[in-house]
Short mmCIF file of C-alpha atoms in Angstrom, two decimals:
data_model
loop_
_atom_site.label_atom_id
_atom_site.label_comp_id
_atom_site.label_asym_id
_atom_site.label_seq_id
_atom_site.Cartn_x
_atom_site.Cartn_y
_atom_site.Cartn_z
CA MET P 263 24.88 27.94 6.62
CA THR P 264 22.02 29.79 4.95
CA TYR P 265 18.68 28.53 3.82
CA ASP P 266 15.48 29.97 2.46
CA HIS P 267 13.23 31.09 5.32
CA ASN P 268 10.19 30.47 3.13
CA LEU P 269 10.82 26.78 3.70
CA GLU P 270 10.29 27.01 7.42
CA ALA P 271 7.13 25.44 8.76
CA ASP P 272 6.05 25.47 12.35
CA GLY P 273 9.42 26.72 13.43
CA LYS P 274 11.35 23.83 11.85
CA THR P 275 13.89 23.74 9.07
CA PRO P 276 12.91 22.17 5.76
CA TYR P 277 15.05 19.19 6.64
CA ASP P 278 13.39 16.47 8.62
CA ASP P 279 16.32 15.69 10.91
CA ALA P 280 19.83 16.59 11.95
CA ASP P 281 21.31 14.36 9.26
CA MET P 282 19.65 16.38 6.55
CA LEU P 283 20.85 19.59 8.12
CA ALA P 284 24.38 18.24 8.08
CA ALA P 285 24.01 17.25 4.46
CA ALA P 286 22.95 20.77 3.60
CA ASP P 287 25.98 22.12 5.46
CA GLY P 288 28.12 19.78 3.38
CA HIS P 289 26.76 21.34 0.21
CA ASP P 290 27.52 24.81 1.51
CA ALA P 291 31.05 23.77 2.43
CA GLU P 292 31.53 22.34 -1.04
CA HIS P 293 30.85 25.78 -2.54
CA GLU P 294 32.66 27.99 -0.04
CA GLN P 295 35.38 28.74 -2.57
CA HIS P 296 32.96 29.40 -5.41
CA PRO P 297 33.15 33.02 -6.61
CA HIS P 298 29.34 33.35 -6.67
CA HIS P 299 26.55 32.69 -4.21
CA ILE P 300 25.24 29.11 -4.31
CA GLN P 301 21.83 28.80 -2.70
CA SER P 302 20.05 26.00 -4.58
CA ASP P 303 22.32 22.97 -4.06
CA ARG P 304 20.12 21.34 -1.42
CA LEU P 305 18.97 18.56 -3.71
CA LYS P 306 21.55 15.80 -4.11
CA ARG P 307 23.62 16.02 -7.32
CA SER P 308 23.72 12.29 -8.07
CA LEU P 309 22.40 12.08 -11.66
CA SER P 310 25.20 11.11 -14.05
CA ALA P 311 25.47 12.26 -17.68
CA ARG P 312 24.44 8.75 -18.75
CA GLN P 313 21.25 8.93 -16.70
CA VAL P 314 20.42 12.53 -17.63
CA GLN P 315 20.64 11.80 -21.35
CA MET P 316 18.33 8.82 -21.07
CA ILE P 317 15.94 10.75 -18.80
CA ALA P 318 15.69 13.37 -21.54
CA ILE P 319 14.80 10.72 -24.11
CA GLY P 320 12.46 8.88 -21.72
CA GLY P 321 10.53 12.03 -20.92
CA THR P 322 9.65 12.65 -24.55
CA ILE P 323 9.38 9.23 -26.19
CA GLY P 324 6.17 8.03 -24.60
CA THR P 325 2.43 8.12 -25.12
CA GLY P 326 2.63 11.06 -27.53
CA LEU P 327 4.73 9.11 -30.02
CA PHE P 328 3.35 5.62 -29.45
CA LEU P 329 -0.36 6.52 -29.24
CA GLY P 330 -0.75 10.18 -30.25
CA THR P 331 0.62 9.58 -33.74
CA GLY P 332 -2.38 7.35 -34.47
CA LYS P 333 -4.79 10.16 -33.71
CA SER P 334 -2.69 12.60 -35.75
CA LEU P 335 -2.62 10.30 -38.76
CA ALA P 336 -6.40 9.75 -38.63
CA THR P 337 -7.29 13.45 -38.31
CA GLY P 338 -4.62 15.11 -40.44
CA GLY P 339 -3.27 12.49 -42.83
CA PRO P 340 0.37 11.52 -43.47
CA GLY P 341 1.39 14.82 -45.06
CA SER P 342 0.02 16.98 -42.27
CA VAL P 343 1.60 14.79 -39.60
CA LEU P 344 5.06 14.87 -41.18
CA ILE P 345 5.05 18.65 -41.70
CA ALA P 346 3.67 19.37 -38.22
CA TYR P 347 6.25 17.17 -36.50
CA LEU P 348 9.04 18.78 -38.54
CA VAL P 349 7.91 22.30 -37.63
CA VAL P 350 7.40 21.54 -33.94
CA GLY P 351 10.69 19.64 -33.88
CA CYS P 352 12.54 22.71 -35.16
CA ILE P 353 10.78 24.90 -32.60
CA VAL P 354 11.77 22.58 -29.76
CA PHE P 355 15.35 22.35 -31.00
CA VAL P 356 15.82 26.11 -30.85
CA THR P 357 13.96 26.20 -27.53
CA MET P 358 16.41 23.64 -26.12
CA LEU P 359 19.38 25.71 -27.29
CA SER P 360 17.91 28.75 -25.53
CA LEU P 361 17.18 26.80 -22.37
CA GLY P 362 20.49 24.95 -22.43
CA GLU P 363 22.58 28.10 -22.18
CA MET P 364 20.55 29.34 -19.20
CA ALA P 365 20.49 25.97 -17.41
CA ALA P 366 24.25 25.42 -17.81
CA PHE P 367 24.91 28.92 -16.42
CA ILE P 368 22.41 28.64 -13.55
CA PRO P 369 21.68 24.91 -12.96
CA VAL P 370 18.75 24.95 -10.52
CA ALA P 371 15.82 22.58 -10.08
CA GLY P 372 13.24 25.17 -11.13
CA SER P 373 14.93 25.67 -14.50
CA PHE P 374 13.01 27.86 -16.97
CA CYS P 375 10.23 28.50 -14.45
CA THR P 376 12.76 30.02 -12.04
CA PHE P 377 14.41 31.92 -14.90
CA ALA P 378 11.07 33.47 -15.91
CA GLY P 379 10.68 35.07 -12.49
CA ARG P 380 14.32 36.02 -12.21
CA PHE P 381 14.83 37.50 -15.69
CA VAL P 382 11.35 38.79 -16.60
CA ASP P 383 8.89 39.28 -13.73
CA ASP P 384 8.16 37.41 -10.51
CA ALA P 385 4.48 37.27 -11.50
CA PHE P 386 5.46 35.71 -14.83
CA GLY P 387 7.50 33.06 -13.02
CA PHE P 388 4.67 32.41 -10.58
CA ALA P 389 2.08 31.84 -13.33
CA LEU P 390 4.43 29.75 -15.48
CA THR P 391 5.62 27.49 -12.67
CA TRP P 392 2.14 26.72 -11.40
CA ASN P 393 1.01 26.12 -14.99
CA TYR P 394 3.87 23.74 -15.72
CA TRP P 395 3.49 21.93 -12.42
CA PHE P 396 -0.16 21.29 -13.29
CA ASN P 397 1.00 20.24 -16.76
CA ASP P 398 3.24 17.56 -15.24
CA ALA P 399 0.52 16.34 -12.89
CA VAL P 400 -1.92 16.07 -15.80
CA SER P 401 0.78 14.39 -17.92
CA MET P 402 1.13 11.68 -15.31
CA ALA P 403 -2.65 11.29 -15.30
CA SER P 404 -2.74 11.03 -19.10
CA ASP P 405 -0.04 8.35 -19.01
CA LEU P 406 -2.01 6.30 -16.50
CA VAL P 407 -5.12 6.65 -18.67
CA ALA P 408 -3.10 5.65 -21.74
CA LEU P 409 -2.06 2.57 -19.79
CA GLN P 410 -5.66 1.39 -19.89
CA LEU P 411 -5.82 1.97 -23.66
CA VAL P 412 -2.66 -0.07 -24.21
CA LEU P 413 -3.96 -2.96 -22.08
CA GLN P 414 -7.11 -3.14 -24.23
CA TYR P 415 -4.94 -4.70 -26.94
CA TRP P 416 -5.04 -7.95 -24.97
CA THR P 417 -8.38 -7.81 -23.15
CA ASP P 418 -11.25 -5.59 -22.04
CA ASN P 419 -12.04 -7.81 -19.07
CA PHE P 420 -10.25 -5.83 -16.39
CA PRO P 421 -11.08 -2.83 -14.22
CA GLY P 422 -9.01 -0.06 -15.79
CA TRP P 423 -9.02 2.09 -12.69
CA ALA P 424 -7.52 -0.75 -10.62
CA VAL P 425 -4.58 -1.15 -13.00
CA SER P 426 -3.95 2.59 -12.96
CA LEU P 427 -4.13 2.57 -9.17
CA ILE P 428 -1.45 -0.15 -8.88
CA PHE P 429 1.02 1.68 -11.11
CA TRP P 430 0.14 5.01 -9.50
CA PHE P 431 1.38 3.65 -6.18
CA LEU P 432 4.46 2.16 -7.86
CA LEU P 433 5.51 5.46 -9.47
CA ILE P 434 5.08 7.39 -6.24
CA ALA P 435 7.17 4.79 -4.37
CA VAL P 436 10.05 5.04 -6.89
CA ASN P 437 10.07 8.84 -6.75
CA ILE P 438 9.98 9.05 -2.98
CA LEU P 439 13.21 7.04 -2.69
CA THR P 440 16.59 8.44 -3.76
CA VAL P 441 16.97 10.42 -6.98
CA SER P 442 19.62 7.93 -8.11
CA ALA P 443 17.00 5.13 -7.87
CA TYR P 444 14.68 7.19 -10.07
CA GLY P 445 17.56 7.87 -12.49
CA GLU P 446 18.54 4.21 -12.81
CA VAL P 447 14.96 3.00 -13.34
CA GLU P 448 14.42 5.70 -15.95
CA TYR P 449 17.71 4.87 -17.67
CA TRP P 450 16.84 1.22 -18.34
CA LEU P 451 13.23 1.92 -19.33
CA SER P 452 14.40 4.61 -21.76
CA LEU P 453 17.12 2.38 -23.19
CA LEU P 454 14.46 -0.25 -23.92
CA LYS P 455 12.40 2.35 -25.79
CA VAL P 456 15.36 3.52 -27.86
CA VAL P 457 16.28 -0.03 -28.89
CA THR P 458 12.64 -0.75 -29.75
CA ILE P 459 12.33 2.32 -31.96
CA ILE P 460 15.49 1.33 -33.83
CA ILE P 461 13.96 -2.13 -34.42
CA PHE P 462 10.69 -0.45 -35.46
CA ILE P 463 12.46 1.72 -38.05
CA LEU P 464 14.12 -1.34 -39.58
CA LEU P 465 10.82 -3.28 -39.59
CA GLY P 466 8.95 -0.27 -41.01
CA ILE P 467 11.33 -0.14 -43.97
CA THR P 468 11.00 -3.90 -44.44
CA VAL P 469 7.17 -3.79 -44.33
CA ASN P 470 7.08 -0.96 -46.85
CA ALA P 471 9.42 -2.81 -49.21
CA GLY P 472 7.16 -5.89 -49.27
CA GLY P 473 8.18 -7.85 -46.20
CA ASN P 474 4.60 -7.94 -44.90
CA ILE P 475 1.78 -10.47 -44.62
CA GLY P 476 0.58 -9.86 -48.18
CA HIS P 477 4.12 -9.67 -49.66
CA HIS P 478 2.95 -6.42 -51.21
CA TYR P 479 5.19 -3.46 -52.02
CA ILE P 480 3.50 -0.46 -50.37
CA GLY P 481 5.76 2.40 -51.38
CA GLY P 482 3.85 5.70 -51.25
CA GLU P 483 0.39 4.39 -52.07
CA ASN P 484 -1.06 5.41 -48.67
CA TRP P 485 -0.23 9.01 -49.59
CA ARG P 486 -2.37 8.69 -52.72
CA ILE P 487 -5.60 7.19 -51.33
CA PRO P 488 -8.69 9.47 -51.44
CA GLY P 489 -8.33 12.29 -48.89
CA ALA P 490 -4.59 11.85 -48.42
CA PRO P 491 -2.02 13.18 -47.82
CA PHE P 492 -3.80 16.16 -46.22
CA VAL P 493 -6.97 15.03 -44.47
CA GLY P 494 -9.57 17.52 -43.26
CA GLY P 495 -8.05 20.51 -45.05
CA LEU P 496 -6.73 23.40 -42.98
CA GLY P 497 -8.61 22.28 -39.87
CA GLY P 498 -7.10 18.80 -39.98
CA PHE P 499 -3.62 20.22 -40.56
CA ALA P 500 -3.91 22.73 -37.71
CA SER P 501 -5.25 20.16 -35.25
CA VAL P 502 -2.14 17.98 -35.61
CA PHE P 503 0.07 20.62 -34.01
CA VAL P 504 -1.37 20.17 -30.53
CA THR P 505 -0.73 16.43 -30.63
CA ALA P 506 2.78 17.09 -31.93
CA ALA P 507 3.34 19.50 -29.04
CA PHE P 508 2.09 16.82 -26.65
CA ALA P 509 4.47 14.28 -28.21
CA TYR P 510 7.53 16.53 -28.01
CA GLY P 511 6.54 17.87 -24.60
CA GLY P 512 8.96 16.99 -21.86
CA THR P 513 12.08 17.80 -23.86
CA GLU P 514 12.34 21.11 -22.03
CA SER P 515 11.88 19.48 -18.63
CA ILE P 516 15.33 17.88 -18.90
CA ALA P 517 16.68 21.19 -17.57
CA ILE P 518 14.71 20.57 -14.37
CA THR P 519 17.25 17.83 -13.60
CA ALA P 520 19.94 20.55 -13.55
CA GLY P 521 19.65 20.90 -9.78
CA GLU P 522 20.57 17.22 -9.35
CA THR P 523 23.07 16.74 -12.20
CA MET P 524 26.77 16.16 -11.63
CA HIS P 525 29.04 18.77 -13.24
CA PRO P 526 26.14 20.69 -14.85
CA THR P 527 28.33 23.11 -16.81
CA LYS P 528 29.83 20.15 -18.66
CA ASN P 529 26.96 17.64 -18.81
CA LEU P 530 23.96 19.85 -19.62
CA PRO P 531 25.42 21.35 -22.84
CA ARG P 532 26.35 17.84 -23.94
CA VAL P 533 22.80 16.67 -23.28
CA VAL P 534 21.31 19.57 -25.22
CA ARG P 535 23.60 19.05 -28.21
CA ASN P 536 23.28 15.27 -28.43
CA VAL P 537 19.88 14.20 -27.17
CA PHE P 538 17.59 16.31 -29.26
CA TRP P 539 19.14 15.26 -32.54
CA ARG P 540 18.47 11.65 -31.60
CA ILE P 541 14.89 12.46 -30.58
CA LEU P 542 14.31 14.36 -33.81
CA LEU P 543 15.78 11.46 -35.78
CA PHE P 544 13.58 8.92 -34.01
CA TYR P 545 10.45 11.06 -34.35
CA ILE P 546 10.74 12.10 -37.98
CA LEU P 547 11.78 8.67 -39.25
CA SER P 548 9.03 6.99 -37.23
CA ILE P 549 6.38 9.46 -38.44
CA LEU P 550 7.47 9.04 -42.06
CA LEU P 551 7.28 5.24 -41.86
CA ILE P 552 3.92 5.29 -40.06
CA GLY P 553 2.47 7.52 -42.80
CA LEU P 554 3.87 5.27 -45.52
CA ASP P 555 2.87 1.91 -44.04
CA ILE P 556 -0.54 2.64 -42.47
CA PRO P 557 -3.53 4.25 -44.24
CA TYR P 558 -5.16 7.07 -42.30
CA THR P 559 -8.44 5.13 -42.57
CA TYR P 560 -7.11 2.19 -40.53
CA PRO P 561 -9.68 1.17 -37.84
CA SER P 562 -9.10 2.11 -34.18
CA LEU P 563 -6.44 4.77 -34.83
CA ASN P 564 -8.67 7.38 -33.20
CA SER P 565 -11.63 5.51 -31.70
CA LYS P 566 -13.63 6.96 -28.83
CA SER P 567 -13.40 3.78 -26.77
CA THR P 568 -10.08 2.27 -27.80
CA ARG P 569 -6.88 3.17 -29.61
CA THR P 570 -4.35 0.99 -31.39
CA SER P 571 -0.74 2.14 -31.56
CA PRO P 572 0.67 2.52 -35.10
CA PHE P 573 3.82 0.81 -33.77
CA THR P 574 1.78 -2.27 -32.83
CA ILE P 575 0.09 -2.30 -36.25
CA ILE P 576 3.41 -2.29 -38.13
CA PHE P 577 4.85 -5.03 -35.92
CA GLU P 578 1.72 -7.10 -36.65
CA GLN P 579 2.19 -6.59 -40.40
CA VAL P 580 5.37 -8.64 -40.17
CA GLY P 581 3.09 -11.63 -39.74
CA ALA P 582 3.73 -12.72 -36.16
CA GLN P 583 1.12 -12.06 -33.49
CA LEU P 584 3.88 -12.38 -30.90
CA ALA P 585 5.58 -9.36 -32.46
CA GLY P 586 2.47 -7.28 -31.82
CA SER P 587 2.36 -8.40 -28.20
CA PHE P 588 6.06 -7.60 -27.78
CA ILE P 589 5.78 -4.02 -29.03
CA ASN P 590 2.62 -3.48 -27.00
CA ALA P 591 4.48 -4.62 -23.88
CA VAL P 592 7.27 -2.15 -24.68
CA ILE P 593 4.71 0.61 -25.16
CA LEU P 594 3.34 -0.32 -21.74
CA THR P 595 6.75 0.23 -20.13
CA SER P 596 7.23 3.47 -22.06
CA VAL P 597 3.93 4.79 -20.74
CA LEU P 598 5.12 4.09 -17.21
CA SER P 599 8.47 5.71 -17.97
CA ALA P 600 6.78 8.89 -19.24
CA GLY P 601 4.57 8.98 -16.14
CA ASN P 602 7.64 8.48 -13.96
CA HIS P 603 9.37 11.42 -15.63
CA ALA P 604 6.29 13.65 -15.34
CA LEU P 605 6.03 12.96 -11.62
CA PHE P 606 9.73 13.71 -11.14
CA ALA P 607 9.54 17.03 -13.01
CA GLY P 608 6.30 18.11 -11.31
CA THR P 609 7.75 17.33 -7.90
CA ARG P 610 10.82 19.51 -8.51
CA LEU P 611 8.63 22.39 -9.67
CA LEU P 612 6.44 22.23 -6.58
CA TYR P 613 9.62 22.16 -4.49
CA THR P 614 10.81 25.26 -6.36
CA LEU P 615 7.49 27.03 -5.77
CA ALA P 616 7.92 26.45 -2.05
CA ARG P 617 11.53 27.67 -2.06
CA GLU P 618 10.59 30.88 -3.84
CA GLY P 619 7.65 31.66 -1.58
CA HIS P 620 5.04 30.90 -4.25
CA ALA P 621 3.64 27.91 -2.36
CA PRO P 622 3.44 26.81 1.31
CA GLY P 623 6.87 25.98 2.73
CA VAL P 624 5.85 22.42 3.61
CA PHE P 625 6.24 21.44 -0.07
CA GLY P 626 9.95 22.15 0.24
CA ARG P 627 10.58 19.55 2.95
CA LEU P 628 13.26 16.98 2.13
CA ASN P 629 13.60 13.47 3.47
CA ARG P 630 16.84 11.78 4.57
CA ASN P 631 17.78 11.15 0.93
CA GLN P 632 17.22 14.81 -0.02
CA VAL P 633 14.04 14.08 -1.96
CA PRO P 634 11.11 16.55 -1.63
CA TRP P 635 8.73 13.88 -0.38
CA VAL P 636 5.74 16.14 0.36
CA ALA P 637 5.91 17.48 -3.19
CA VAL P 638 6.02 13.91 -4.53
CA LEU P 639 2.88 12.93 -2.63
CA THR P 640 1.00 16.12 -3.57
CA THR P 641 1.82 15.92 -7.27
CA GLY P 642 0.90 12.24 -7.24
CA LEU P 643 -2.46 13.00 -5.66
CA ILE P 644 -3.36 15.48 -8.41
CA SER P 645 -2.67 12.80 -11.00
CA GLY P 646 -5.62 10.89 -9.50
CA LEU P 647 -7.54 12.64 -12.26
CA CYS P 648 -6.93 9.48 -14.26
CA PHE P 649 -9.65 7.71 -12.27
CA GLY P 650 -12.18 9.94 -14.03
CA SER P 651 -11.86 7.54 -16.95
CA SER P 652 -14.24 5.22 -15.11
CA PHE P 653 -17.02 7.72 -15.87
CA VAL P 654 -16.20 9.40 -19.18
CA GLY P 655 -14.22 6.64 -20.90
CA ALA P 656 -10.46 6.32 -21.22
CA GLY P 657 -10.43 7.31 -24.91
CA ASP P 658 -12.29 10.59 -24.43
CA LEU P 659 -10.39 11.53 -21.28
CA TRP P 660 -7.03 10.87 -22.88
CA ASN P 661 -7.95 13.15 -25.81
CA TRP P 662 -8.82 16.01 -23.46
CA LEU P 663 -5.74 15.57 -21.31
CA GLN P 664 -3.53 15.39 -24.41
CA ASN P 665 -4.87 18.72 -25.70
CA ILE P 666 -4.46 20.45 -22.33
CA VAL P 667 -0.88 19.24 -21.92
CA GLY P 668 -0.01 20.11 -25.53
CA VAL P 669 -1.10 23.74 -25.13
CA SER P 670 0.68 23.97 -21.78
CA ASN P 671 3.90 22.79 -23.47
CA GLN P 672 3.56 25.48 -26.12
CA LEU P 673 3.07 28.18 -23.49
CA SER P 674 6.24 26.98 -21.79
CA TRP P 675 8.18 27.21 -25.07
CA ILE P 676 6.95 30.79 -25.53
CA ALA P 677 8.07 31.62 -22.00
CA ILE P 678 11.52 30.10 -22.60
CA GLY P 679 11.93 32.24 -25.73
CA ILE P 680 10.95 35.45 -23.94
CA THR P 681 13.15 34.62 -20.95
CA SER P 682 16.13 33.83 -23.19
CA LEU P 683 15.88 37.20 -24.93
CA ARG P 684 15.84 39.02 -21.57
CA PHE P 685 18.66 36.88 -20.19
CA ARG P 686 21.03 37.53 -23.09
CA ALA P 687 20.19 41.24 -23.10
CA ALA P 688 21.13 41.46 -19.39
CA LEU P 689 24.36 39.52 -19.94
CA ALA P 690 25.35 41.96 -22.68
CA ARG P 691 24.40 44.98 -20.52
CA GLN P 692 26.46 43.69 -17.58
CA GLY P 693 29.37 42.49 -19.74
CA LYS P 694 29.12 38.82 -18.73
CA THR P 695 28.30 37.05 -22.00
CA HIS P 696 31.79 35.55 -22.11
CA LEU P 697 31.09 33.57 -18.91
CA LEU P 698 28.49 31.33 -20.57
CA PRO P 699 29.53 27.65 -20.58
CA PHE P 700 27.28 27.10 -23.61
CA LYS P 701 25.85 29.57 -26.13
CA ASN P 702 22.70 29.46 -28.25
CA TRP P 703 24.03 30.05 -31.76
CA THR P 704 20.55 30.96 -33.07
CA TYR P 705 20.21 34.02 -30.78
CA PRO P 706 18.46 36.45 -31.26
CA ILE P 707 16.58 35.26 -34.38
CA GLY P 708 15.85 31.76 -33.07
CA PRO P 709 14.02 32.72 -29.85
CA TRP P 710 11.96 35.35 -31.69
CA ILE P 711 10.87 32.86 -34.36
CA CYS P 712 9.88 30.34 -31.67
CA VAL P 713 7.78 32.89 -29.79
CA VAL P 714 5.93 34.09 -32.90
CA LEU P 715 5.36 30.60 -34.36
CA ASN P 716 4.07 29.20 -31.08
CA VAL P 717 1.62 32.09 -30.64
CA VAL P 718 0.23 31.57 -34.16
CA ILE P 719 -0.04 27.79 -33.71
CA ILE P 720 -1.82 28.08 -30.35
CA LEU P 721 -4.43 30.39 -31.86
CA VAL P 722 -5.19 28.30 -34.96
CA GLN P 723 -4.81 24.70 -33.76
CA GLY P 724 -8.22 24.77 -32.05
CA TRP P 725 -9.88 25.13 -35.45
CA THR P 726 -11.60 21.75 -35.13
CA SER P 727 -13.49 22.91 -32.03
CA PHE P 728 -15.37 25.39 -34.27
CA ALA P 729 -15.89 23.29 -37.41
CA PRO P 730 -17.90 21.52 -38.66
CA ARG P 731 -19.80 22.43 -35.49
CA PHE P 732 -18.82 24.08 -32.24
CA SER P 733 -17.66 21.73 -29.47
CA ALA P 734 -17.54 23.37 -26.05
CA VAL P 735 -15.52 20.51 -24.53
CA ASP P 736 -12.84 20.66 -27.24
CA PHE P 737 -12.77 24.47 -27.09
CA ILE P 738 -12.08 24.36 -23.35
CA ALA P 739 -9.33 21.75 -23.79
CA PHE P 740 -7.62 23.87 -26.47
CA TYR P 741 -7.88 27.28 -24.81
CA ILE P 742 -8.50 26.95 -21.05
CA GLU P 743 -4.78 27.34 -20.31
CA LEU P 744 -4.67 30.86 -21.78
CA PRO P 745 -7.09 32.67 -19.42
CA VAL P 746 -5.95 30.61 -16.41
CA MET P 747 -2.33 31.63 -16.86
CA LEU P 748 -3.30 35.25 -17.57
CA VAL P 749 -5.42 35.45 -14.42
CA MET P 750 -2.62 33.96 -12.29
CA TYR P 751 -0.13 36.45 -13.73
CA ILE P 752 -2.37 39.48 -13.15
CA ALA P 753 -3.45 38.35 -9.67
CA TRP P 754 0.12 37.83 -8.42
CA LYS P 755 1.25 41.09 -10.00
CA VAL P 756 -1.53 43.03 -8.28
CA ILE P 757 -1.17 41.27 -4.91
CA ARG P 758 2.64 41.46 -4.74
CA ARG P 759 3.00 44.60 -6.88
CA THR P 760 5.79 43.02 -8.90
CA GLU P 761 7.70 44.85 -11.61
CA THR P 762 9.59 43.81 -14.72
CA VAL P 763 13.20 43.11 -13.76
CA GLY P 764 15.58 45.73 -15.15
CA LEU P 765 18.57 44.61 -17.18
CA ASP P 766 21.00 46.37 -14.86
CA ASN P 767 19.39 44.89 -11.74
CA MET P 768 19.04 41.32 -13.01
CA ASP P 769 20.69 38.79 -10.68
CA LEU P 770 23.46 37.10 -12.65
CA GLU P 771 25.46 36.08 -9.56
CA THR P 772 23.39 33.70 -7.42
CA ASP P 773 23.77 29.98 -8.28
CA VAL P 774 25.94 30.83 -11.28
CA HIS P 775 28.34 28.22 -12.66
CA THR P 776 30.80 29.70 -15.17
CA VAL P 777 32.81 28.43 -18.12
CA ASP P 778 35.89 28.18 -15.88
CA GLU P 779 34.28 25.33 -13.93
CA GLU P 780 33.75 23.40 -17.14
CA ARG P 781 37.50 23.47 -17.77
CA ASN P 782 38.20 22.34 -14.21
CA VAL P 783 36.03 19.22 -14.42
CA GLU P 784 36.85 18.29 -18.03
CA GLU P 785 38.47 14.85 -18.18
CA THR P 786 41.21 14.03 -20.65
CA GLY P 787 42.87 10.92 -22.03
CA TRP P 788 41.69 7.77 -23.80
CA TRP P 789 39.34 6.79 -20.94
CA ALA P 790 37.59 10.17 -21.06
CA ARG P 791 37.13 9.86 -24.84
CA THR P 792 35.71 6.35 -24.43
CA LYS P 793 33.23 7.62 -21.82
CA ARG P 794 32.10 10.46 -24.08
CA ILE P 795 31.48 8.03 -26.96
CA SER P 796 29.51 5.65 -24.71
CA ILE P 797 27.45 8.53 -23.33
CA TRP P 798 26.54 9.62 -26.87
CA PHE P 799 25.18 6.16 -27.67
CA PHE P 800 23.70 5.24 -24.28
#
């Protein structure tokens, strides 16, 4: 058996006991006949295709859609919101195609962060992984802060920090158990969100057609009120992109589950092809209906102290107060689901940092159930940032965290595009393109468009921090990620004297799973077809 010596701490293996060591040996034995070197199968591959698909949806349909759309509508208007979500949706779709072909070929827990170091430069991978780990920790914090905003729908007479503290402990407990427990919890929470959004779409159409409290046909009148459909001019339009990036953020992190997914060469391409179309459908239809049914001037859409979800508003327009409470309760569970997913993804990245020697080896320790428990606790501790809301106010803090996470997501999408271009170039140079289990049909134009568009959007979306007057706090939230990541990249490059990986020397052997494996695990017959149909829906 072989293992990464960077994981050793105080002379011990990264496994806490002999049972874990035996489990690792079992993984090695499982791959003895594999034609390539398998070094990353130390996490337990127990996530089914059913769970992985719902985890992908659960990680993206959360606070960004349920709460962030209210802020977007208030600051940009219905036209700006719809265009921005369409553009960002297309960017993320191509990004997922690029990431999907890499993750199916090399299904490891570090995903695109590992690929950045392996296919571009170790310093690039170092900076990106630490950035995205912090992104996930902050995402969990933002979800716990959003929890307080959602609870304000019912009452203000509660200590927000205490509620966040209770659910903070709950999320850490779920993630420190088995990965299958995390997967099952996430599956049912995500299924609830999907069903709710379908109900919301039907209700939104009904409300617009006149099935509301006033029995009034709304049509497109909210697009014609003064200031609409483009509110705030260019600045308002540009500012919506960061909230759209926050809302879509997490789609790319589905590839982080690759290290714990059964039959990754078969299941990951299926997830990439199916899930994003459903997410895009849910997002665009929801955004369109929100813009049609709710005026951008509606109170509390973007208040400093409180925020009302557009979903709750539309449910209330049906005429039943109970309907508003129901959707708000669903939003509450979705916030917890998004926080659960952020903690899971951040934990796997910190584990990857330890495995690759970019962080102390103790973060790579696994418990009896092959869960990186030290990484879970550490990532959870960083999310304690949410308790800052006691001093600055939940509304303000959530705005800042949302901007920081949104920019971090965009940087990750740029990195995935750059890494994909290098990866495909090396495959062509080494004559291995035919081994891909899944191919990005937009290559090479798609990745290039994503890189260029994301760079432009990052530079212009902070417009509102300059006008009508300069806001230092907003400026920092929009742009702090850029110098931080640059400094980390330069520092690691100077300290370790790293070099750009050459196409001929790029490692396309270790942890590789080829198209041949996909054929070997492909099921046939009526039962297999039934399973594939059920997976598409659920």
